[in-house]
């Protein structure tokens, strides 16, 4: 007997992607105008990188109903089952100096967060450097990868994994306590097509502001949504660094307040929670 798919658990709610319909409804001028839709891929980031090698234009998007090898940060796999999430990547040909590219993951998170918040009616926090949280649980992750492709041109791929219509029972045991979805938090299913198109529009607008004025406004939005503020965390780079989460600085670094009163700025790596606020 065939096991139930995630779609079967949505109580009759039908939410299948239609690429032609999405192209017709697209409101963004550039992002998603070239849209590659596939039912199942290994990783949408890999598809976009392959397309970049074939001269795909800036703003090209890849959307899949399922990923078999979706990537999170630090090599972790992103749980990407069919019928219930947004697994997508967007190609940027930024023409930016290396000094301007590091905060682009956080800037993308700042663009995606209000769209998810509107869709679910639940506040969204941003956990440095790339996770979006609802009720303290992960609802989405952003992964930006930079490469040099044919012709020595640098490109950036922004990959997104967004848990949209998962039910609690669909998450594997190792994720059940830490992951959530828009449907779980809002109590109702969300149309993935409309959500994806809204995300494309928001990302395009944010990227335009980024190019015109730099990351300051977007990083201010990140700081306003910063998760774990006031809680003690440990950073893995530099190893063993710990302190209370304070703020995001003007370059996207995470500022920790150490016990000796001196601030510590984390520029890369990950953080983990050590203890609750005291």
mmCIF file of N, CA, C and O in Angstrom, residues 160-205:
data_model
loop_
_atom_site.group_PDB
_atom_site.id
_atom_site.type_symbol
_atom_site.label_atom_id
_atom_site.label_comp_id
_atom_site.label_asym_id
_atom_site.label_seq_id
_atom_site.Cartn_x
_atom_site.Cartn_y
_atom_site.Cartn_z
ATOM 1 N N UNK A 160 15.983 29.121 -0.782
ATOM 2 C CA UNK A 160 15.000 29.253 0.296
ATOM 3 C C UNK A 160 14.315 27.924 0.549
ATOM 4 O O UNK A 160 13.898 27.242 -0.390
ATOM 5 N N UNK A 161 14.197 27.568 1.800
ATOM 6 C CA UNK A 161 13.346 26.458 2.201
ATOM 7 C C UNK A 161 12.310 26.987 3.164
ATOM 8 O O UNK A 161 12.657 27.502 4.242
ATOM 9 N N UNK A 162 11.037 26.917 2.778
ATOM 10 C CA UNK A 162 9.962 27.492 3.595
ATOM 11 C C UNK A 162 8.924 26.413 3.881
ATOM 12 O O UNK A 162 8.353 25.824 2.952
ATOM 13 N N UNK A 163 8.690 26.147 5.144
ATOM 14 C CA UNK A 163 7.693 25.163 5.553
ATOM 15 C C UNK A 163 6.319 25.829 5.518
ATOM 16 O O UNK A 163 6.014 26.671 6.363
ATOM 17 N N UNK A 164 5.509 25.442 4.561
ATOM 18 C CA UNK A 164 4.228 26.131 4.354
ATOM 19 C C UNK A 164 3.059 25.321 4.914
ATOM 20 O O UNK A 164 2.387 25.735 5.853
ATOM 21 N N UNK A 165 2.802 24.155 4.343
ATOM 22 C CA UNK A 165 1.598 23.410 4.718
ATOM 23 C C UNK A 165 1.880 22.077 5.411
ATOM 24 O O UNK A 165 1.037 21.194 5.436
ATOM 25 N N UNK A 166 3.041 21.937 5.985
ATOM 26 C CA UNK A 166 3.322 20.747 6.784
ATOM 27 C C UNK A 166 2.358 20.674 7.978
ATOM 28 O O UNK A 166 2.048 21.694 8.586
ATOM 29 N N UNK A 167 1.954 19.465 8.306
ATOM 30 C CA UNK A 167 1.299 19.231 9.592
ATOM 31 C C UNK A 167 2.361 18.768 10.574
ATOM 32 O O UNK A 167 3.455 18.359 10.186
ATOM 33 N N UNK A 168 2.044 18.815 11.848
ATOM 34 C CA UNK A 168 3.035 18.466 12.857
ATOM 35 C C UNK A 168 3.567 17.054 12.654
ATOM 36 O O UNK A 168 4.772 16.791 12.803
ATOM 37 N N UNK A 169 2.707 16.119 12.272
ATOM 38 C CA UNK A 169 3.124 14.734 12.124
ATOM 39 C C UNK A 169 4.011 14.459 10.933
ATOM 40 O O UNK A 169 4.586 13.370 10.829
ATOM 41 N N UNK A 170 4.137 15.418 10.028
ATOM 42 C CA UNK A 170 4.962 15.203 8.841
ATOM 43 C C UNK A 170 6.449 15.408 9.096
ATOM 44 O O UNK A 170 7.278 14.934 8.322
ATOM 45 N N UNK A 171 6.797 16.100 10.165
ATOM 46 C CA UNK A 171 8.211 16.309 10.446
ATOM 47 C C UNK A 171 8.811 15.053 11.059
ATOM 48 O O UNK A 171 8.188 14.406 11.900
ATOM 49 N N UNK A 172 10.016 14.693 10.653
ATOM 50 C CA UNK A 172 10.683 13.556 11.296
ATOM 51 C C UNK A 172 10.941 13.857 12.766
ATOM 52 O O UNK A 172 10.945 15.019 13.200
ATOM 53 N N UNK A 173 11.172 12.810 13.540
ATOM 54 C CA UNK A 173 11.311 12.960 14.991
ATOM 55 C C UNK A 173 12.375 13.984 15.368
ATOM 56 O O UNK A 173 12.191 14.764 16.319
ATOM 57 N N UNK A 174 13.483 14.010 14.625
ATOM 58 C CA UNK A 174 14.574 14.905 14.991
ATOM 59 C C UNK A 174 14.248 16.378 14.757
ATOM 60 O O UNK A 174 14.964 17.262 15.234
ATOM 61 N N UNK A 175 13.168 16.662 14.014
ATOM 62 C CA UNK A 175 12.770 18.036 13.748
ATOM 63 C C UNK A 175 11.481 18.443 14.463
ATOM 64 O O UNK A 175 11.110 19.616 14.440
ATOM 65 N N UNK A 176 10.805 17.503 15.068
ATOM 66 C CA UNK A 176 9.457 17.771 15.592
ATOM 67 C C UNK A 176 9.439 18.867 16.653
ATOM 68 O O UNK A 176 8.451 19.599 16.781
ATOM 69 N N UNK A 177 10.512 18.987 17.424
ATOM 70 C CA UNK A 177 10.534 20.001 18.478
ATOM 71 C C UNK A 177 11.052 21.347 18.005
ATOM 72 O O UNK A 177 10.804 22.372 18.650
ATOM 73 N N UNK A 178 11.771 21.368 16.877
ATOM 74 C CA UNK A 178 12.437 22.606 16.453
ATOM 75 C C UNK A 178 11.840 23.245 15.207
ATOM 76 O O UNK A 178 12.143 24.399 14.904
ATOM 77 N N UNK A 179 11.000 22.508 14.462
ATOM 78 C CA UNK A 179 10.457 23.020 13.200
ATOM 79 C C UNK A 179 8.972 23.279 13.302
ATOM 80 O O UNK A 179 8.263 22.671 14.108
ATOM 81 N N UNK A 180 8.505 24.186 12.461
ATOM 82 C CA UNK A 180 7.075 24.474 12.374
ATOM 83 C C UNK A 180 6.747 24.861 10.945
ATOM 84 O O UNK A 180 7.611 24.863 10.061
ATOM 85 N N UNK A 181 5.488 25.182 10.681
ATOM 86 C CA UNK A 181 5.064 25.606 9.346
ATOM 87 C C UNK A 181 4.054 26.734 9.478
ATOM 88 O O UNK A 181 3.487 26.975 10.553
ATOM 89 N N UNK A 182 3.813 27.409 8.359
ATOM 90 C CA UNK A 182 2.799 28.466 8.365
ATOM 91 C C UNK A 182 1.436 27.901 8.724
ATOM 92 O O UNK A 182 0.656 28.526 9.447
ATOM 93 N N UNK A 183 1.154 26.709 8.243
ATOM 94 C CA UNK A 183 -0.146 26.096 8.527
ATOM 95 C C UNK A 183 -0.303 25.746 10.006
ATOM 96 O O UNK A 183 -1.363 25.982 10.599
ATOM 97 N N UNK A 184 0.749 25.214 10.596
ATOM 98 C CA UNK A 184 0.686 24.889 12.022
ATOM 99 C C UNK A 184 0.457 26.146 12.846
ATOM 100 O O UNK A 184 -0.374 26.173 13.754
ATOM 101 N N UNK A 185 1.185 27.206 12.518
ATOM 102 C CA UNK A 185 1.111 28.432 13.315
ATOM 103 C C UNK A 185 -0.182 29.201 13.098
ATOM 104 O O UNK A 185 -0.711 29.814 14.033
ATOM 105 N N UNK A 186 -0.710 29.172 11.878
ATOM 106 C CA UNK A 186 -1.917 29.953 11.580
ATOM 107 C C UNK A 186 -3.198 29.152 11.759
ATOM 108 O O UNK A 186 -4.290 29.729 11.869
ATOM 109 N N UNK A 187 -3.079 27.820 11.730
ATOM 110 C CA UNK A 187 -4.263 26.976 11.835
ATOM 111 C C UNK A 187 -5.021 26.796 10.540
ATOM 112 O O UNK A 187 -6.137 26.271 10.532
ATOM 113 N N UNK A 188 -4.404 27.193 9.421
ATOM 114 C CA UNK A 188 -5.062 27.046 8.124
ATOM 115 C C UNK A 188 -4.010 26.877 7.037
ATOM 116 O O UNK A 188 -2.879 27.336 7.185
ATOM 117 N N UNK A 189 -4.375 26.216 5.932
ATOM 118 C CA UNK A 189 -3.421 26.076 4.828
ATOM 119 C C UNK A 189 -3.196 27.402 4.111
ATOM 120 O O UNK A 189 -4.030 28.307 4.165
ATOM 121 N N UNK A 190 -2.069 27.501 3.442
ATOM 122 C CA UNK A 190 -1.667 28.714 2.736
ATOM 123 C C UNK A 190 -1.382 28.346 1.282
ATOM 124 O O UNK A 190 -0.749 27.320 1.006
ATOM 125 N N UNK A 191 -1.846 29.171 0.348
ATOM 126 C CA UNK A 191 -1.602 28.927 -1.071
ATOM 127 C C UNK A 191 -0.139 29.187 -1.394
ATOM 128 O O UNK A 191 0.356 30.309 -1.272
ATOM 129 N N UNK A 192 0.564 28.147 -1.812
ATOM 130 C CA UNK A 192 2.006 28.263 -2.039
ATOM 131 C C UNK A 192 2.333 29.131 -3.251
ATOM 132 O O UNK A 192 3.325 29.866 -3.244
ATOM 133 N N UNK A 193 1.549 29.044 -4.306
ATOM 134 C CA UNK A 193 1.826 29.858 -5.494
ATOM 135 C C UNK A 193 1.793 31.340 -5.162
ATOM 136 O O UNK A 193 2.715 32.089 -5.491
ATOM 137 N N UNK A 194 0.707 31.776 -4.530
ATOM 138 C CA UNK A 194 0.582 33.197 -4.198
ATOM 139 C C UNK A 194 1.701 33.636 -3.254
ATOM 140 O O UNK A 194 2.237 34.745 -3.378
ATOM 141 N N UNK A 195 2.060 32.774 -2.318
ATOM 142 C CA UNK A 195 3.127 33.108 -1.387
ATOM 143 C C UNK A 195 4.459 33.241 -2.113
ATOM 144 O O UNK A 195 5.214 34.198 -1.873
ATOM 145 N N UNK A 196 4.752 32.331 -3.010
ATOM 146 C CA UNK A 196 6.011 32.384 -3.756
ATOM 147 C C UNK A 196 6.094 33.651 -4.597
ATOM 148 O O UNK A 196 7.135 34.319 -4.633
ATOM 149 N N UNK A 197 5.007 34.011 -5.264
ATOM 150 C CA UNK A 197 5.014 35.224 -6.088
ATOM 151 C C UNK A 197 5.200 36.466 -5.229
ATOM 152 O O UNK A 197 5.901 37.411 -5.624
ATOM 153 N N UNK A 198 4.602 36.491 -4.046
ATOM 154 C CA UNK A 198 4.779 37.623 -3.142
ATOM 155 C C UNK A 198 6.228 37.712 -2.652
ATOM 156 O O UNK A 198 6.786 38.804 -2.494
ATOM 157 N N UNK A 199 6.856 36.566 -2.423
ATOM 158 C CA UNK A 199 8.256 36.543 -2.001
ATOM 159 C C UNK A 199 9.158 37.070 -3.108
ATOM 160 O O UNK A 199 10.086 37.855 -2.852
ATOM 161 N N UNK A 200 8.914 36.660 -4.346
ATOM 162 C CA UNK A 200 9.710 37.172 -5.461
ATOM 163 C C UNK A 200 9.623 38.692 -5.537
ATOM 164 O O UNK A 200 10.645 39.376 -5.718
ATOM 165 N N UNK A 201 8.416 39.233 -5.414
ATOM 166 C CA UNK A 201 8.238 40.684 -5.489
ATOM 167 C C UNK A 201 8.972 41.386 -4.348
ATOM 168 O O UNK A 201 9.618 42.432 -4.541
ATOM 169 N N UNK A 202 8.883 40.821 -3.143
ATOM 170 C CA UNK A 202 9.536 41.433 -1.993
ATOM 171 C C UNK A 202 11.056 41.368 -2.120
ATOM 172 O O UNK A 202 11.763 42.332 -1.816
ATOM 173 N N UNK A 203 11.577 40.237 -2.585
ATOM 174 C CA UNK A 203 13.015 40.104 -2.777
ATOM 175 C C UNK A 203 13.527 41.073 -3.840
ATOM 176 O O UNK A 203 14.594 41.676 -3.686
ATOM 177 N N UNK A 204 12.775 41.230 -4.924
ATOM 178 C CA UNK A 204 13.198 42.148 -5.978
ATOM 179 C C UNK A 204 13.252 43.583 -5.462
ATOM 180 O O UNK A 204 14.208 44.323 -5.726
ATOM 181 N N UNK A 205 12.235 43.977 -4.700
ATOM 182 C CA UNK A 205 12.214 45.322 -4.134
ATOM 183 C C UNK A 205 13.377 45.519 -3.164
ATOM 184 O O UNK A 205 14.075 46.549 -3.202
#
